[in-house]
Amino acid sequence: MAFEKVLIANNTSVVQDDVLAQRIGLIPIAADPRLFEYLSVLSDQLIWLPNGSELVKESGGETSKPKTYTSFSRRQDSFPEFADSP
């Protein structure tokens, strides 16, 4: 177990906030992992994307290049234009 999110309110040291947060994230925590809740995804909930995380949207004209979006979200319906067609 380790820290996942670190919020630094007032850092007056010479160590930068991002370096300090990264170092705190490396500290191991002696805890029983069975006491924590984890996010799980069932295999029947996964959707195959042929281009990986790239979502292609057709543009208006035939000569124009289609727009490509990269999704860092778990769900494709977070993009309103892709909500109906995964």
mmCIF file of N, CA and C in Angstrom:
data_model
loop_
_atom_site.group_PDB
_atom_site.id
_atom_site.type_symbol
_atom_site.label_atom_id
_atom_site.label_comp_id
_atom_site.label_asym_id
_atom_site.label_seq_id
_atom_site.Cartn_x
_atom_site.Cartn_y
_atom_site.Cartn_z
ATOM 1 N N MET A 1 0.845 -1.174 0.000
ATOM 2 C CA MET A 1 0.000 0.000 0.000
ATOM 3 C C MET A 1 0.893 1.241 0.000
ATOM 4 N N ALA A 2 0.400 2.281 -0.657
ATOM 5 C CA ALA A 2 1.122 3.553 -0.710
ATOM 6 C C ALA A 2 0.116 4.683 -0.899
ATOM 7 N N PHE A 3 0.572 5.908 -0.706
ATOM 8 C CA PHE A 3 -0.285 7.070 -0.906
ATOM 9 C C PHE A 3 -0.585 7.219 -2.391
ATOM 10 N N GLU A 4 -1.827 7.526 -2.701
ATOM 11 C CA GLU A 4 -2.192 7.733 -4.096
ATOM 12 C C GLU A 4 -2.289 9.212 -4.440
ATOM 13 N N LYS A 5 -2.878 10.003 -3.562
ATOM 14 C CA LYS A 5 -3.025 11.438 -3.791
ATOM 15 C C LYS A 5 -2.426 12.196 -2.621
ATOM 16 N N VAL A 6 -1.689 13.255 -2.928
ATOM 17 C CA VAL A 6 -1.054 14.082 -1.907
ATOM 18 C C VAL A 6 -1.452 15.528 -2.166
ATOM 19 N N LEU A 7 -1.976 16.196 -1.152
ATOM 20 C CA LEU A 7 -2.325 17.610 -1.243
ATOM 21 C C LEU A 7 -1.388 18.385 -0.334
ATOM 22 N N ILE A 8 -0.627 19.289 -0.911
ATOM 23 C CA ILE A 8 0.321 20.097 -0.152
ATOM 24 C C ILE A 8 -0.260 21.500 -0.050
ATOM 25 N N ALA A 9 -0.583 21.926 1.176
ATOM 26 C CA ALA A 9 -1.244 23.218 1.382
ATOM 27 C C ALA A 9 -0.244 24.366 1.453
ATOM 28 N N ASN A 10 0.826 24.215 2.233
ATOM 29 C CA ASN A 10 1.770 25.314 2.409
ATOM 30 C C ASN A 10 3.163 24.716 2.580
ATOM 31 N N ASN A 11 3.914 24.653 1.507
ATOM 32 C CA ASN A 11 5.249 24.083 1.526
ATOM 33 C C ASN A 11 6.261 25.225 1.611
ATOM 34 N N THR A 12 6.955 25.323 2.739
ATOM 35 C CA THR A 12 7.963 26.377 2.903
ATOM 36 C C THR A 12 9.382 25.831 2.807
ATOM 37 N N SER A 13 9.525 24.557 2.461
ATOM 38 C CA SER A 13 10.861 23.974 2.364
ATOM 39 C C SER A 13 11.460 24.262 0.985
ATOM 40 N N VAL A 14 12.713 23.869 0.800
ATOM 41 C CA VAL A 14 13.385 24.074 -0.481
ATOM 42 C C VAL A 14 12.999 22.996 -1.490
ATOM 43 N N VAL A 15 12.342 21.940 -1.030
ATOM 44 C CA VAL A 15 11.915 20.857 -1.922
ATOM 45 C C VAL A 15 10.635 21.295 -2.637
ATOM 46 N N GLN A 16 10.611 21.135 -3.955
ATOM 47 C CA GLN A 16 9.443 21.537 -4.736
ATOM 48 C C GLN A 16 8.255 20.637 -4.416
ATOM 49 N N ASP A 17 7.047 21.159 -4.632
ATOM 50 C CA ASP A 17 5.829 20.433 -4.289
ATOM 51 C C ASP A 17 5.715 19.097 -5.011
ATOM 52 N N ASP A 18 6.002 19.072 -6.314
ATOM 53 C CA ASP A 18 5.857 17.827 -7.058
ATOM 54 C C ASP A 18 6.880 16.783 -6.633
ATOM 55 N N VAL A 19 8.091 17.204 -6.300
ATOM 56 C CA VAL A 19 9.118 16.269 -5.824
ATOM 57 C C VAL A 19 8.729 15.721 -4.454
ATOM 58 N N LEU A 20 8.234 16.590 -3.586
ATOM 59 C CA LEU A 20 7.803 16.163 -2.258
ATOM 60 C C LEU A 20 6.636 15.183 -2.347
ATOM 61 N N ALA A 21 5.663 15.471 -3.203
ATOM 62 C CA ALA A 21 4.517 14.574 -3.368
ATOM 63 C C ALA A 21 4.956 13.225 -3.919
ATOM 64 N N GLN A 22 5.902 13.221 -4.848
ATOM 65 C CA GLN A 22 6.397 11.962 -5.409
ATOM 66 C C GLN A 22 7.136 11.155 -4.362
ATOM 67 N N ARG A 23 7.923 11.804 -3.540
ATOM 68 C CA ARG A 23 8.651 11.110 -2.476
ATOM 69 C C ARG A 23 7.699 10.538 -1.433
ATOM 70 N N ILE A 24 6.661 11.306 -1.077
ATOM 71 C CA ILE A 24 5.673 10.801 -0.115
ATOM 72 C C ILE A 24 4.955 9.588 -0.695
ATOM 73 N N GLY A 25 4.708 9.591 -2.008
ATOM 74 C CA GLY A 25 4.062 8.452 -2.656
ATOM 75 C C GLY A 25 4.906 7.199 -2.652
ATOM 76 N N LEU A 26 6.208 7.322 -2.447
ATOM 77 C CA LEU A 26 7.089 6.150 -2.403
ATOM 78 C C LEU A 26 7.169 5.506 -1.026
ATOM 79 N N ILE A 27 6.588 6.139 -0.011
ATOM 80 C CA ILE A 27 6.638 5.593 1.348
ATOM 81 C C ILE A 27 5.670 4.419 1.447
ATOM 82 N N PRO A 28 6.155 3.229 1.779
ATOM 83 C CA PRO A 28 5.242 2.085 1.920
ATOM 84 C C PRO A 28 4.434 2.188 3.212
ATOM 85 N N ILE A 29 3.195 1.735 3.152
ATOM 86 C CA ILE A 29 2.307 1.758 4.309
ATOM 87 C C ILE A 29 2.037 0.321 4.721
ATOM 88 N N ALA A 30 2.277 0.022 5.985
ATOM 89 C CA ALA A 30 2.012 -1.326 6.500
ATOM 90 C C ALA A 30 0.529 -1.426 6.840
ATOM 91 N N ALA A 31 -0.257 -1.912 5.891
ATOM 92 C CA ALA A 31 -1.694 -2.054 6.087
ATOM 93 C C ALA A 31 -2.157 -3.337 5.413
ATOM 94 N N ASP A 32 -3.261 -3.864 5.897
ATOM 95 C CA ASP A 32 -3.830 -5.072 5.316
ATOM 96 C C ASP A 32 -4.626 -4.679 4.068
ATOM 97 N N PRO A 33 -4.205 -5.085 2.869
ATOM 98 C CA PRO A 33 -4.903 -4.670 1.651
ATOM 99 C C PRO A 33 -6.318 -5.223 1.551
ATOM 100 N N ARG A 34 -6.649 -6.243 2.310
ATOM 101 C CA ARG A 34 -8.003 -6.798 2.269
ATOM 102 C C ARG A 34 -9.023 -5.863 2.906
ATOM 103 N N LEU A 35 -8.572 -4.874 3.671
ATOM 104 C CA LEU A 35 -9.480 -3.942 4.326
ATOM 105 C C LEU A 35 -9.887 -2.776 3.423
ATOM 106 N N PHE A 36 -9.316 -2.699 2.220
ATOM 107 C CA PHE A 36 -9.588 -1.593 1.312
ATOM 108 C C PHE A 36 -10.503 -2.045 0.184
ATOM 109 N N GLU A 37 -11.255 -1.100 -0.365
ATOM 110 C CA GLU A 37 -12.118 -1.374 -1.505
ATOM 111 C C GLU A 37 -11.400 -0.945 -2.780
ATOM 112 N N TYR A 38 -11.488 -1.785 -3.811
ATOM 113 C CA TYR A 38 -10.820 -1.514 -5.072
ATOM 114 C C TYR A 38 -11.849 -1.432 -6.186
ATOM 115 N N LEU A 39 -11.543 -0.656 -7.216
ATOM 116 C CA LEU A 39 -12.382 -0.610 -8.401
ATOM 117 C C LEU A 39 -12.118 -1.850 -9.230
ATOM 118 N N SER A 40 -13.155 -2.492 -9.683
ATOM 119 C CA SER A 40 -12.977 -3.672 -10.520
ATOM 120 C C SER A 40 -13.818 -3.518 -11.781
ATOM 121 N N VAL A 41 -13.303 -4.033 -12.874
ATOM 122 C CA VAL A 41 -13.998 -3.995 -14.153
ATOM 123 C C VAL A 41 -14.166 -5.428 -14.619
ATOM 124 N N LEU A 42 -15.400 -5.797 -14.918
ATOM 125 C CA LEU A 42 -15.662 -7.132 -15.431
ATOM 126 C C LEU A 42 -15.348 -7.168 -16.917
ATOM 127 N N SER A 43 -14.945 -8.329 -17.416
ATOM 128 C CA SER A 43 -14.527 -8.420 -18.811
ATOM 129 C C SER A 43 -15.681 -8.186 -19.778
ATOM 130 N N ASP A 44 -16.930 -8.435 -19.363
ATOM 131 C CA ASP A 44 -18.044 -8.180 -20.277
ATOM 132 C C ASP A 44 -18.388 -6.693 -20.362
ATOM 133 N N GLN A 45 -17.795 -5.860 -19.503
ATOM 134 C CA GLN A 45 -18.008 -4.418 -19.550
ATOM 135 C C GLN A 45 -16.979 -3.711 -20.431
ATOM 136 N N LEU A 46 -15.964 -4.427 -20.883
ATOM 137 C CA LEU A 46 -14.918 -3.824 -21.707
ATOM 138 C C LEU A 46 -15.361 -3.752 -23.162
ATOM 139 N N ILE A 47 -14.978 -2.687 -23.839
ATOM 140 C CA ILE A 47 -15.320 -2.486 -25.241
ATOM 141 C C ILE A 47 -14.019 -2.407 -26.034
ATOM 142 N N TRP A 48 -13.938 -3.169 -27.123
ATOM 143 C CA TRP A 48 -12.737 -3.196 -27.948
ATOM 144 C C TRP A 48 -12.690 -1.968 -28.847
ATOM 145 N N LEU A 49 -11.552 -1.288 -28.857
ATOM 146 C CA LEU A 49 -11.306 -0.172 -29.767
ATOM 147 C C LEU A 49 -10.194 -0.588 -30.718
ATOM 148 N N PRO A 50 -10.423 -0.569 -32.029
ATOM 149 C CA PRO A 50 -9.388 -1.024 -32.960
ATOM 150 C C PRO A 50 -8.127 -0.175 -32.933
ATOM 151 N N ASN A 51 -8.231 1.114 -32.616
ATOM 152 C CA ASN A 51 -7.063 1.992 -32.578
ATOM 153 C C ASN A 51 -6.595 2.264 -31.160
ATOM 154 N N GLY A 52 -6.924 1.426 -30.223
ATOM 155 C CA GLY A 52 -6.532 1.653 -28.842
ATOM 156 C C GLY A 52 -7.367 2.751 -28.229
ATOM 157 N N SER A 53 -6.726 3.750 -27.666
ATOM 158 C CA SER A 53 -7.452 4.829 -27.004
ATOM 159 C C SER A 53 -7.767 5.986 -27.943
ATOM 160 N N GLU A 54 -7.460 5.847 -29.219
ATOM 161 C CA GLU A 54 -7.735 6.921 -30.166
ATOM 162 C C GLU A 54 -9.160 6.798 -30.690
ATOM 163 N N LEU A 55 -9.917 7.859 -30.555
ATOM 164 C CA LEU A 55 -11.285 7.907 -31.038
ATOM 165 C C LEU A 55 -11.316 8.811 -32.256
ATOM 166 N N VAL A 56 -11.766 8.287 -33.394
ATOM 167 C CA VAL A 56 -11.761 9.041 -34.644
ATOM 168 C C VAL A 56 -13.165 9.565 -34.900
ATOM 169 N N LYS A 57 -13.268 10.850 -35.209
ATOM 170 C CA LYS A 57 -14.542 11.473 -35.553
ATOM 171 C C LYS A 57 -14.429 11.995 -36.971
ATOM 172 N N GLU A 58 -15.377 11.611 -37.807
ATOM 173 C CA GLU A 58 -15.362 12.052 -39.197
ATOM 174 C C GLU A 58 -15.594 13.554 -39.261
ATOM 175 N N SER A 59 -14.844 14.221 -40.129
ATOM 176 C CA SER A 59 -15.015 15.661 -40.293
ATOM 177 C C SER A 59 -16.001 15.926 -41.426
ATOM 178 N N GLY A 60 -16.319 17.183 -41.645
ATOM 179 C CA GLY A 60 -17.363 17.569 -42.594
ATOM 180 C C GLY A 60 -17.078 17.194 -44.038
ATOM 181 N N GLY A 61 -15.925 17.512 -44.572
ATOM 182 C CA GLY A 61 -15.648 17.286 -45.985
ATOM 183 C C GLY A 61 -14.844 16.025 -46.234
ATOM 184 N N GLU A 62 -14.824 15.603 -47.518
ATOM 185 C CA GLU A 62 -14.066 14.408 -47.869
ATOM 186 C C GLU A 62 -12.569 14.682 -47.926
ATOM 187 N N THR A 63 -12.191 15.919 -48.236
ATOM 188 C CA THR A 63 -10.776 16.245 -48.373
ATOM 189 C C THR A 63 -10.122 16.577 -47.043
ATOM 190 N N SER A 64 -10.920 16.883 -46.037
ATOM 191 C CA SER A 64 -10.334 17.245 -44.745
ATOM 192 C C SER A 64 -9.961 15.994 -43.953
ATOM 193 N N LYS A 65 -8.996 16.143 -43.107
ATOM 194 C CA LYS A 65 -8.481 15.039 -42.299
ATOM 195 C C LYS A 65 -9.413 14.797 -41.101
ATOM 196 N N PRO A 66 -9.731 13.522 -40.782
ATOM 197 C CA PRO A 66 -10.595 13.273 -39.620
ATOM 198 C C PRO A 66 -9.884 13.625 -38.323
ATOM 199 N N LYS A 67 -10.659 14.131 -37.357
ATOM 200 C CA LYS A 67 -10.097 14.492 -36.061
ATOM 201 C C LYS A 67 -9.889 13.232 -35.233
ATOM 202 N N THR A 68 -8.799 13.191 -34.490
ATOM 203 C CA THR A 68 -8.508 12.065 -33.611
ATOM 204 C C THR A 68 -8.428 12.567 -32.183
ATOM 205 N N TYR A 69 -9.165 11.936 -31.294
ATOM 206 C CA TYR A 69 -9.157 12.270 -29.878
ATOM 207 C C TYR A 69 -8.524 11.118 -29.120
ATOM 208 N N THR A 70 -7.772 11.420 -28.087
ATOM 209 C CA THR A 70 -7.204 10.391 -27.225
ATOM 210 C C THR A 70 -7.939 10.422 -25.899
ATOM 211 N N SER A 71 -8.471 9.280 -25.513
ATOM 212 C CA SER A 71 -9.254 9.192 -24.280
ATOM 213 C C SER A 71 -8.381 8.667 -23.155
ATOM 214 N N PHE A 72 -8.305 9.415 -22.061
ATOM 215 C CA PHE A 72 -7.625 8.955 -20.867
ATOM 216 C C PHE A 72 -8.642 8.576 -19.804
ATOM 217 N N SER A 73 -9.891 8.509 -20.199
ATOM 218 C CA SER A 73 -10.976 8.157 -19.297
ATOM 219 C C SER A 73 -11.273 6.675 -19.446
ATOM 220 N N ARG A 74 -11.954 6.117 -18.480
ATOM 221 C CA ARG A 74 -12.334 4.715 -18.571
ATOM 222 C C ARG A 74 -13.554 4.529 -19.459
ATOM 223 N N ARG A 75 -14.320 5.593 -19.637
ATOM 224 C CA ARG A 75 -15.565 5.473 -20.366
ATOM 225 C C ARG A 75 -15.547 6.386 -21.582
ATOM 226 N N GLN A 76 -16.021 5.868 -22.701
ATOM 227 C CA GLN A 76 -16.055 6.660 -23.921
ATOM 228 C C GLN A 76 -17.237 7.601 -23.948
ATOM 229 N N ASP A 77 -18.272 7.345 -23.153
ATOM 230 C CA ASP A 77 -19.437 8.219 -23.193
ATOM 231 C C ASP A 77 -19.192 9.528 -22.455
ATOM 232 N N SER A 78 -17.963 9.745 -21.942
ATOM 233 C CA SER A 78 -17.644 11.042 -21.369
ATOM 234 C C SER A 78 -17.473 12.090 -22.470
ATOM 235 N N PHE A 79 -17.273 11.629 -23.713
ATOM 236 C CA PHE A 79 -17.273 12.519 -24.869
ATOM 237 C C PHE A 79 -18.696 12.546 -25.420
ATOM 238 N N PRO A 80 -19.365 13.695 -25.402
ATOM 239 C CA PRO A 80 -20.750 13.718 -25.872
ATOM 240 C C PRO A 80 -20.895 13.274 -27.328
ATOM 241 N N GLU A 81 -19.902 13.555 -28.167
ATOM 242 C CA GLU A 81 -20.023 13.183 -29.574
ATOM 243 C C GLU A 81 -19.846 11.685 -29.805
ATOM 244 N N PHE A 82 -19.319 10.943 -28.821
ATOM 245 C CA PHE A 82 -19.137 9.500 -28.957
ATOM 246 C C PHE A 82 -20.085 8.711 -28.056
ATOM 247 N N ALA A 83 -21.041 9.360 -27.439
ATOM 248 C CA ALA A 83 -21.908 8.688 -26.473
ATOM 249 C C ALA A 83 -22.787 7.634 -27.132
ATOM 250 N N ASP A 84 -23.204 7.852 -28.379
ATOM 251 C CA ASP A 84 -24.118 6.919 -29.029
ATOM 252 C C ASP A 84 -23.408 5.828 -29.815
ATOM 253 N N SER A 85 -22.186 6.051 -30.244
ATOM 254 C CA SER A 85 -21.488 5.049 -31.056
ATOM 255 C C SER A 85 -20.103 4.788 -30.478
ATOM 256 N N PRO A 86 -19.947 3.716 -29.719
ATOM 257 C CA PRO A 86 -18.640 3.451 -29.089
ATOM 258 C C PRO A 86 -17.579 3.057 -30.061
#
